[in-house]
Coordinates of C-alpha atoms in Angstrom, one line a residue:
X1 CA 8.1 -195.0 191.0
X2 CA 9.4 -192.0 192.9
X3 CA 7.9 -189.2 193.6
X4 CA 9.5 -187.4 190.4
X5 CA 7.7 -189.9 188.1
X6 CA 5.4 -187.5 186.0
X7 CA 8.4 -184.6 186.0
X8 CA 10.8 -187.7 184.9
X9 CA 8.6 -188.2 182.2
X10 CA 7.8 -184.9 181.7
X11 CA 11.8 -183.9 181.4
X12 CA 12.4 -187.0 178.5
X13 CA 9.7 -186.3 176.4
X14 CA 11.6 -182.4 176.8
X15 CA 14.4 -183.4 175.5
X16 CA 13.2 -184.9 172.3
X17 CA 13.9 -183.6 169.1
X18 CA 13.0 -184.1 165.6
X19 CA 14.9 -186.7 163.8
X20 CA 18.2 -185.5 162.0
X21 CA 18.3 -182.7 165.0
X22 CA 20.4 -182.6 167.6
X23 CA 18.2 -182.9 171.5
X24 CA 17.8 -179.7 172.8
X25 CA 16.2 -179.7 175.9
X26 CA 13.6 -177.1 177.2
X27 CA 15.0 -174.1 180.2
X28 CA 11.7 -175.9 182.0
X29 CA 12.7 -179.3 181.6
X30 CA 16.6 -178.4 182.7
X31 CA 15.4 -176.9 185.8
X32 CA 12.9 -180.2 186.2
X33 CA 16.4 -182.5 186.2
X34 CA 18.3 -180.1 187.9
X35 CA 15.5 -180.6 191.2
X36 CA 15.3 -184.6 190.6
X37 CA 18.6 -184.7 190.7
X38 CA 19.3 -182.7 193.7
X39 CA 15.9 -184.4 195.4
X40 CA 18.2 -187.8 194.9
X41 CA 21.4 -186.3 195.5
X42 CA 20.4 -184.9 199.1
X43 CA 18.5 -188.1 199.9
X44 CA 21.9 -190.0 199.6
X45 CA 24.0 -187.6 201.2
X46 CA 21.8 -187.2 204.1
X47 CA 21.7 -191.3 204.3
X48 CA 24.9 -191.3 204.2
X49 CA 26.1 -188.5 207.0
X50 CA 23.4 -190.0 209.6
X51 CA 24.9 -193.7 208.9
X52 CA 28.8 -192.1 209.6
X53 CA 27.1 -190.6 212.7
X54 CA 25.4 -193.9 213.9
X55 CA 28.8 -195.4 213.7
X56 CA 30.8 -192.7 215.4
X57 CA 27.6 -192.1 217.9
X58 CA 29.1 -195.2 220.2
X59 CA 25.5 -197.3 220.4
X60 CA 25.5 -200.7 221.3
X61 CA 26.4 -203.5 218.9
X62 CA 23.1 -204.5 218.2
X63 CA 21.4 -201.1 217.5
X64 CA 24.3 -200.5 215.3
X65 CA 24.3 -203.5 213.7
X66 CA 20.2 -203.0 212.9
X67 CA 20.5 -199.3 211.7
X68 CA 23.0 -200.4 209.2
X69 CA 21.3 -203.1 208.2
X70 CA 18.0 -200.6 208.0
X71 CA 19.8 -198.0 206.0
X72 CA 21.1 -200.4 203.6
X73 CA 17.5 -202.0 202.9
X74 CA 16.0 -198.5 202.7
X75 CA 18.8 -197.3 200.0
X76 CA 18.5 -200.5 198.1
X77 CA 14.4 -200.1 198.0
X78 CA 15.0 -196.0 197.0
X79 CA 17.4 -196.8 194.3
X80 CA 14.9 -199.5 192.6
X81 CA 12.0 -197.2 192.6
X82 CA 14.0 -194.8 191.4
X83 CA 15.6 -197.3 188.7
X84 CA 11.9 -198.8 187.4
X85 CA 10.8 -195.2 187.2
X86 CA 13.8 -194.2 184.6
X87 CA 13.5 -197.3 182.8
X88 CA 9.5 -196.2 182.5
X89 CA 10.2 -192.4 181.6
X90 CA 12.5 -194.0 178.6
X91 CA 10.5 -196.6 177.1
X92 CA 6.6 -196.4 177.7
X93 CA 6.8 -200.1 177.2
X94 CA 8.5 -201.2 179.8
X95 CA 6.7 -201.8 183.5
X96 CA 4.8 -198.9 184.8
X97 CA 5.5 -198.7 188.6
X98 CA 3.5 -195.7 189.3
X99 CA 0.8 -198.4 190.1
X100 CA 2.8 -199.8 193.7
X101 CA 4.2 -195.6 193.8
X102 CA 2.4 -195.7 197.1
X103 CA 3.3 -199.4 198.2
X104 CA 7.1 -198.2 197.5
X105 CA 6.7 -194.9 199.7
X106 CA 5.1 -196.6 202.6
X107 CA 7.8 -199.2 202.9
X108 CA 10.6 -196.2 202.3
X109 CA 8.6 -194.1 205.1
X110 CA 8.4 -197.3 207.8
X111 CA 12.3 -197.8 206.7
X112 CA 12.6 -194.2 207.8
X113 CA 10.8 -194.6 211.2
X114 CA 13.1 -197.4 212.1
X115 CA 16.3 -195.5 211.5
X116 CA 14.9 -192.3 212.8
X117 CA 14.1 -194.0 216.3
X118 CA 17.3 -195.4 216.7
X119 CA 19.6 -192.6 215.8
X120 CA 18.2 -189.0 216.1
X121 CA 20.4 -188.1 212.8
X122 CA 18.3 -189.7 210.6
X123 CA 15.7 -187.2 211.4
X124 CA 17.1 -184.7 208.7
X125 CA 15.9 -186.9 206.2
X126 CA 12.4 -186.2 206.5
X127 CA 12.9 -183.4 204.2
X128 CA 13.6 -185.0 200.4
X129 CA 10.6 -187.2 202.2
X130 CA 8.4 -184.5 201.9
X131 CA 8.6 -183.7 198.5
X132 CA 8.3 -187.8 197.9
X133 CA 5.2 -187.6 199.7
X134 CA 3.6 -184.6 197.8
X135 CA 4.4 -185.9 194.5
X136 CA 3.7 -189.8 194.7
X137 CA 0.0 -189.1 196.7
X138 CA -2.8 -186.9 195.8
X139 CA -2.6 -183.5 197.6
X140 CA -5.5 -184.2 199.7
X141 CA -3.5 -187.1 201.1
X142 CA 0.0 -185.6 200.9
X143 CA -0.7 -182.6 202.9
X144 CA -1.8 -184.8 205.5
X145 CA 0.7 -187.3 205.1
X146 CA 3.5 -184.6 205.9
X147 CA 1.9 -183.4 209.2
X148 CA 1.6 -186.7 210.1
X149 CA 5.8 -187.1 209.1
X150 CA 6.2 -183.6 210.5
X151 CA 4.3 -185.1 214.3
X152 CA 6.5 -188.2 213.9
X153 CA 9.7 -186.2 213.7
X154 CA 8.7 -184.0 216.8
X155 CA 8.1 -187.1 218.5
X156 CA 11.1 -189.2 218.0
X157 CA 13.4 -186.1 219.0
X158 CA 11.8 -185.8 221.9
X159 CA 12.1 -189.5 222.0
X160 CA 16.1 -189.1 221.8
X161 CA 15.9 -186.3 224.3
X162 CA 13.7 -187.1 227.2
X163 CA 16.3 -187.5 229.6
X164 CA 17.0 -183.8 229.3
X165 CA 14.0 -183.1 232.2
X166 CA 11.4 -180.9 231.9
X167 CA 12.8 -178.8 228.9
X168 CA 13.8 -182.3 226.6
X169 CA 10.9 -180.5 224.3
X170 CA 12.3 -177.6 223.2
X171 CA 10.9 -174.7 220.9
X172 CA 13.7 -175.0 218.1
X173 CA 12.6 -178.8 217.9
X174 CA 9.2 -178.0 216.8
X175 CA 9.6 -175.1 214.7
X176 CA 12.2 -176.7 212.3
X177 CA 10.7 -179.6 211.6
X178 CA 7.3 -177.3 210.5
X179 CA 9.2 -174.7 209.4
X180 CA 11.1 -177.3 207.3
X181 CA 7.5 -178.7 206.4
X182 CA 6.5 -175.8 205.2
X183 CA 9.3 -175.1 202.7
X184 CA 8.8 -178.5 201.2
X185 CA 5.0 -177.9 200.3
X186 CA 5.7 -174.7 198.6
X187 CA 8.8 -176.4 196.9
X188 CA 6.7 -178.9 196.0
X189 CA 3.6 -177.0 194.7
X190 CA 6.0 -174.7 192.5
X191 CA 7.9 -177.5 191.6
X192 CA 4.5 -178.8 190.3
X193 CA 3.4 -175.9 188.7
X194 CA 6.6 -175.8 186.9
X195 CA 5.7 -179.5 185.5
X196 CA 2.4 -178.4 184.4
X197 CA 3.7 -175.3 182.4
X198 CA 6.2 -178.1 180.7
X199 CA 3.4 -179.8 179.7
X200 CA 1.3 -177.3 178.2
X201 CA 4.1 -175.9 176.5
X202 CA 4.5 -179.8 174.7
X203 CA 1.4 -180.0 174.4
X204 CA 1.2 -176.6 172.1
X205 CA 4.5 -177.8 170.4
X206 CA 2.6 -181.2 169.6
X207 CA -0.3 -179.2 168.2
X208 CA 1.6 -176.9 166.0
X209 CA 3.5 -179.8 164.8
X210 CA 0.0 -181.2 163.9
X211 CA -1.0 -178.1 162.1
X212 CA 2.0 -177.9 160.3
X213 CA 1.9 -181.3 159.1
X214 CA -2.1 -180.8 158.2
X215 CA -1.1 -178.0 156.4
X216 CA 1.4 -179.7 154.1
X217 CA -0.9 -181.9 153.2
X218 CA -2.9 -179.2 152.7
X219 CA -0.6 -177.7 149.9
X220 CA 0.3 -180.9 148.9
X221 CA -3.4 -181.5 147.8
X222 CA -3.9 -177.9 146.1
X223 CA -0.8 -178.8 144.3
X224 CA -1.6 -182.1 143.0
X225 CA -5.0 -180.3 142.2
X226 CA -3.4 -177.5 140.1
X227 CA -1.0 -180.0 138.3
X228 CA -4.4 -182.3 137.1
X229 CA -5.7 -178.9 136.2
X230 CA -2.6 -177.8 134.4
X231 CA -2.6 -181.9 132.6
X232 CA -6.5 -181.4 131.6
X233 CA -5.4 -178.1 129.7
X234 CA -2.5 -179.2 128.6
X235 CA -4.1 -182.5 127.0
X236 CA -7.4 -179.8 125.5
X237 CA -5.2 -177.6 123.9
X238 CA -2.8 -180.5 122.4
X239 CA -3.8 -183.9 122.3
X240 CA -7.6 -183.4 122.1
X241 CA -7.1 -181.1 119.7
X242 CA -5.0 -183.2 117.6
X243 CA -7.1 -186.3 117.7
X244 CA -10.2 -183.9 116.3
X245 CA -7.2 -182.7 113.3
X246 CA -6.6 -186.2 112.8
X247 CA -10.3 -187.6 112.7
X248 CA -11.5 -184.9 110.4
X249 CA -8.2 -185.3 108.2
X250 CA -9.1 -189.6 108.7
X251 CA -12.4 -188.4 107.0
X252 CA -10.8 -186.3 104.5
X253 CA -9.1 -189.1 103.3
X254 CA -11.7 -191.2 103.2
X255 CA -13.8 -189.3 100.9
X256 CA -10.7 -188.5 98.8
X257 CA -10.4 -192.0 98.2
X258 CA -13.9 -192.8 97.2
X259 CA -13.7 -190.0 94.8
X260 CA -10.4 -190.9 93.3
X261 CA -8.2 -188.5 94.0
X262 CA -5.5 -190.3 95.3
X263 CA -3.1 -186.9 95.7
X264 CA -5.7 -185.7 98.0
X265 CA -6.0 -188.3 99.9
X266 CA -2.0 -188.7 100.3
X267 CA -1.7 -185.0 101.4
X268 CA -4.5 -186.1 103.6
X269 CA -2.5 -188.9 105.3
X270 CA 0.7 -187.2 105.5
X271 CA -1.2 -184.3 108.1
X272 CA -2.6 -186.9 109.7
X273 CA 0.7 -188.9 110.3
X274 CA 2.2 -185.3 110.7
X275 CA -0.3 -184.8 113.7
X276 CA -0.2 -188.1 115.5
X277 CA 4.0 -187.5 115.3
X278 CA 3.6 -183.9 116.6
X279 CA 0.9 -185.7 119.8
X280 CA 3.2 -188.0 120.7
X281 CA 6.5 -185.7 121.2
X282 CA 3.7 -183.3 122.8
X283 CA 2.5 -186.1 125.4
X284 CA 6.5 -187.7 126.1
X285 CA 7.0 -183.8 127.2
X286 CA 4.6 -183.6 129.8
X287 CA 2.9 -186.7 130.3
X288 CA 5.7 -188.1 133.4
X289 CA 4.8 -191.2 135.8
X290 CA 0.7 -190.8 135.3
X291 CA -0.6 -194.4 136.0
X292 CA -1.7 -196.4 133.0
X293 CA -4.7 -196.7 131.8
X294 CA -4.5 -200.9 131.7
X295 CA -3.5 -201.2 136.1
X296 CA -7.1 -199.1 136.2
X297 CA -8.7 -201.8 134.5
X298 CA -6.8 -204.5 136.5
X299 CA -4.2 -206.1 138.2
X300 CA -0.4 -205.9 137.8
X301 CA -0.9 -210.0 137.1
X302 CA -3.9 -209.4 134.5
X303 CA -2.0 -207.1 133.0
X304 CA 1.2 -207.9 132.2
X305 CA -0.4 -211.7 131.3
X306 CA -2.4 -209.4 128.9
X307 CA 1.0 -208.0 127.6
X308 CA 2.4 -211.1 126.8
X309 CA -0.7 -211.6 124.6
X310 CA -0.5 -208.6 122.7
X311 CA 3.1 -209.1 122.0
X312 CA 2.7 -212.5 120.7
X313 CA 0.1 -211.6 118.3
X314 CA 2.0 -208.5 116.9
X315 CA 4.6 -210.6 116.4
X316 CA 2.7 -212.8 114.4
X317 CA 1.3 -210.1 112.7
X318 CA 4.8 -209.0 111.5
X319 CA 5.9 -212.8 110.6
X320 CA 7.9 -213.5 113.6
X321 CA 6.7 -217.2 115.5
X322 CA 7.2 -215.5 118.9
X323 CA 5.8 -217.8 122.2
X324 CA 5.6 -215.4 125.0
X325 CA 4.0 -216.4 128.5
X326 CA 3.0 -215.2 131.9
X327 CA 4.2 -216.8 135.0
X328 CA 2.8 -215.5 138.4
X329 CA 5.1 -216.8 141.8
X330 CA 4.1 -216.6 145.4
X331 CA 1.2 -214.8 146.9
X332 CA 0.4 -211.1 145.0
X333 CA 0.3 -208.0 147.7
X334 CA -0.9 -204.9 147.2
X335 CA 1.6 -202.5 145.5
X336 CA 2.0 -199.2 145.9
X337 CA 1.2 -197.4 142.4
X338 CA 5.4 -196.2 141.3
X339 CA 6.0 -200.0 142.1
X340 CA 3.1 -201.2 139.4
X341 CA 4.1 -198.5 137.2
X342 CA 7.4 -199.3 136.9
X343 CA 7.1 -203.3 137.0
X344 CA 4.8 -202.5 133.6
X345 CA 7.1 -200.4 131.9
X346 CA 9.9 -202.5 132.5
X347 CA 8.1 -205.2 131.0
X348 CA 7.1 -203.0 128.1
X349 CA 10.3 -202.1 127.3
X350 CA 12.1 -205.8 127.4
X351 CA 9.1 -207.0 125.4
X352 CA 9.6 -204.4 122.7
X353 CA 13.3 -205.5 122.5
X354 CA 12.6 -208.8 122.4
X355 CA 10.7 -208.8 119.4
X356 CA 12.6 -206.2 117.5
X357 CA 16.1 -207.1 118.3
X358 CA 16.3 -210.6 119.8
X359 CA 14.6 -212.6 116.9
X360 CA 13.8 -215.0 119.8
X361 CA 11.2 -218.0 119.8
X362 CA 10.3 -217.7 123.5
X363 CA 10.0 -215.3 125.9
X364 CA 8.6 -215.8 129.6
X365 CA 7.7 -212.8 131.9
X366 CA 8.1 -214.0 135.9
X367 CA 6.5 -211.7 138.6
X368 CA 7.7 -212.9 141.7
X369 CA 6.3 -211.5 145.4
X370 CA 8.8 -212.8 148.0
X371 CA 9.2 -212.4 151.9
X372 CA 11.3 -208.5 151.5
X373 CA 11.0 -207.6 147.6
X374 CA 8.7 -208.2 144.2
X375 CA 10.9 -209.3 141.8
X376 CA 10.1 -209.7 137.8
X377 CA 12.2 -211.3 135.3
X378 CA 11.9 -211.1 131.5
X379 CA 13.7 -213.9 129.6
X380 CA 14.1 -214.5 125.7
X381 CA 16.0 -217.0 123.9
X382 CA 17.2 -214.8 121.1
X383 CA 20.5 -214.1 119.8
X384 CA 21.2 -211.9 123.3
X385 CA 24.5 -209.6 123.3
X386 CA 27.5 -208.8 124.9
X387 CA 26.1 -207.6 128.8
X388 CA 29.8 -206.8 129.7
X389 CA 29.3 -203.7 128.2
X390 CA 25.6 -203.3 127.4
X391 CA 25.7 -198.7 127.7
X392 CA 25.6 -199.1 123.8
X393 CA 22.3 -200.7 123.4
X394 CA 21.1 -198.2 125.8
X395 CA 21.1 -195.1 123.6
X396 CA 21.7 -194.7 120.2
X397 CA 21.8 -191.2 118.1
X398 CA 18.4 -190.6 116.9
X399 CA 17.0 -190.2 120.6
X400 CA 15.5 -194.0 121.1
X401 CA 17.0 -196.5 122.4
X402 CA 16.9 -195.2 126.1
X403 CA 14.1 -197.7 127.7
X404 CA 17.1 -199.4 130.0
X405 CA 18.3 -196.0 131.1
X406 CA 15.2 -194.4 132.1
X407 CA 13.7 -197.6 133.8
X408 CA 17.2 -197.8 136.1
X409 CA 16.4 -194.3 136.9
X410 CA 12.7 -195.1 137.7
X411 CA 13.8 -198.2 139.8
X412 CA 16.8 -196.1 141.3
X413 CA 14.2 -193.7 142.7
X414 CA 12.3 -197.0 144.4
X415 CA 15.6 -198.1 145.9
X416 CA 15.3 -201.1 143.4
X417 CA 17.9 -202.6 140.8
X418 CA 17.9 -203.8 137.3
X419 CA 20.2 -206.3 136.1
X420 CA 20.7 -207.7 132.4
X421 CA 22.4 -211.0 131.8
X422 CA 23.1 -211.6 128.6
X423 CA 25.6 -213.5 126.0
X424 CA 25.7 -213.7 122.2
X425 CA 23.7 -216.9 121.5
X426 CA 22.4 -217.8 124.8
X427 CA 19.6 -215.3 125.2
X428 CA 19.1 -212.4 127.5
X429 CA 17.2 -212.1 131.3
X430 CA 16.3 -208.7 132.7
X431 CA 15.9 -208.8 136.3
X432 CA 13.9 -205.9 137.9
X433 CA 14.1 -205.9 141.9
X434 CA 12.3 -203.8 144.0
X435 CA 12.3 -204.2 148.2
X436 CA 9.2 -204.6 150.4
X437 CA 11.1 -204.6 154.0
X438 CA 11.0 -201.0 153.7
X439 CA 7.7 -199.9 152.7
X440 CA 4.6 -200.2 153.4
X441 CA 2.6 -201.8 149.8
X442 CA -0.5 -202.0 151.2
X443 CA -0.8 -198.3 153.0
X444 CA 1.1 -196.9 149.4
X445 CA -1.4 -198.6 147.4
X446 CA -4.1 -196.8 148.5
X447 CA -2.5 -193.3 147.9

């Protein structure tokens, strides 16, 4: 609420710094503290020097009793401008008091009249006045405002020293009170122009921050550009041109068939299963957290309660009576893409297990949205394993075998967890958990 409140603010929001770096504040906003403080620091002293005087000056009990009583009221109502206006230049937030700035300067200045006509000491105070009085009011009204302080202060000395005769108005009790004026309001207007400079300088800090933020996102977009560019020849010189080997070689076969030649159409096959082999180590190489084609279709929910479809029937298809369901708990949000990703592939991968290894009659896929995470659990009631020490089912020699490995890696980079629970006999849960509190699922989902 002081006069200082724009500087105030001007020197906190000097002082900030980039999180992770240490606050270094600007020469302009050092030199901006350095005059608040000093404006506050020779307010009090000056209060307090004129209040020793009125006590030593030998007045009567009652005037000394009401200065004292005035100086404590105008210190109290100058520290809690002074107080509201720090809390203000901190937090935004918190109650703006540049609204009642001139309420609080007209009750500090009538505080000041009070004192100054009962003890000529106060007088010197006029000057931190001045600079309150050009920096809470509009310079069309502060220029004004410190004549009229200036007349005031001329007045009340001659006030103090009328008894002196015909010379109680002397020349040196004009002169340094304007002299003294004077000082103030070219104090006051560099002090301003100083504040102005601060704020041009943030403000050109703020805009390069903005262009340096536009233009990561900038390279950001040319480089997810070049990499779709880089996938689209990657997939024409590879897997396109694979499929068209293994469609014409599909043909081949075909024809060999129909004419009998069944050594034709077995050399036929094997290029074929020969190309598809060499596709799919082509696509695991580069192919690395692209979005699946099924979550483009539809939902996580749809999709996974598709999954438990298709693994049921391949499972009948192979001989296996294999019950697997969908389950869907609490109310779906939007997920960001890496969290659908890796919710599919996780069930994938247990699914795949299930049938292949758990000879299980049931399995049940859970995807659960709570309050601060997503969580989804895949249960069988196979023949499960020992989870004490589950690293050997994780990787085996030929190079499969690592779908539990790379999905903690995938949910390690998510801040999530996986946890498998399992016992020989009793059937085996993976649990996949991935937190909400600290993301934002509907923004990421849009990305």
């Amino acid at each position: 609420m002081q006069g200082a409140d724009l500087p105030q603010a001007a020197v906190e929001r000097g002082v900030k710094a980039r999180p992770g770096v240490a606050a270094q504040p600007s020469g302009a906003a050092v030199i901006l503290r350095v005059l608040r403080v000093s404006l506050h620091v020779g307010f009090a002293v000056l209060l307090l020097v004129a209040v020793l005087r009125l006590v030593a000056a030998g007045l009567s009990p009652l005037a000394t009793a009401a200065g004292l009583v005035l100086a404590l009221l105008l210190a109290a109502v100058y520290l809690v401008g002074t107080f509201l206006e720090k809390r203000h230049a901190l937090n935004p937030k918190r109650l703006d008091p540049k609204p009642y700035a001139w309420w609080w300067l007209a009750v500090v200045c009538f505080l000041w009249l009070l004192l100054m006509f009962i003890s000529p000491d106060f007088a010197w105070m006029a000057f931190p006045l001045f600079f309150l009085q050009l920096h809470v009011l509009p310079r069309r009204l502060a220029l004004p405002g410190i004549a009229a302080s200036t007349a005031l202060l001329i007045a009340a000395m001659w006030f103090h020293n009328r008894g002196a005769g015909a010379d109680a108005l002397q020349l040196p009790m004009v002169l340094g009170p304007v002299l003294g004026a004077a000082f103030a309001v070219v104090t006051g207007l560099a002090y301003r122009a100083l504040y102005v400079e601060g704020e041009n300088q943030r403000l050109a800090a703020e805009e390069l921050r903005r262009t340096r933020a536009e233009l990561a996102r900038s390279q950001h977009d040319a480089g997810v550009l070049a990499e779709r560019e880089r996938l689209a020849r990657e997939i024409h010189d590879t897997l396109a041109q694979g499929f068209s080997s293994i469609v014409l070689m599909g043909r081949s076969a075909e024809r060999a068939l129909d004419a009998g030649d069944d050594a034709a159409a077995r050399d036929r096959l094997r290029t074929v299963r020969e190309t598809a082999a060499s596709n799919l180590a082509e696509a695991r190489n580069f192919v690395r957290e692209l979005r699946p084609p099924d979550l483009e279709e539809s939902g996580l929910a749809d999709t996974l309660r598709r999954l438990c479809a298709k693994t049921e029937a391949e499972a009948a298809a192979r001989g296996a009576m294999l019950r697997c369901r969908f389950e869907l708990q609490g109310t779906p949000v939007p997920l960001p893409n890496p969290y659908q990703t890796t919710l599919l592939r996780a069930a994938q991968s247990s699914l795949a297990n299930v049938w292949a290894h758990a000879h299980a009659n049931t399995a049940v896929v859970t995807l659960s949205f709570l309050d601060a995470e997503v969580t989804m659990d895949v249960f069988d009631d196979g023949v499960g394993f020992d989870s004490v020490a589950p690293a050997a089912a994780e990787a085996r020699g030929d190079g499969t075998g690592v779908g539990l490995k790379s999905l903690r890696e995938r949910l390690a980079a998510l801040d999530g967890t996986l946890d498998v629970e399992s016992a020989p006999g009793e059937g085996t849960v993976v649990a996949v958990r991935l937190p909400l509190g600290t993301r934002n699922p509907a923004q990421e989902a849009s990305e």
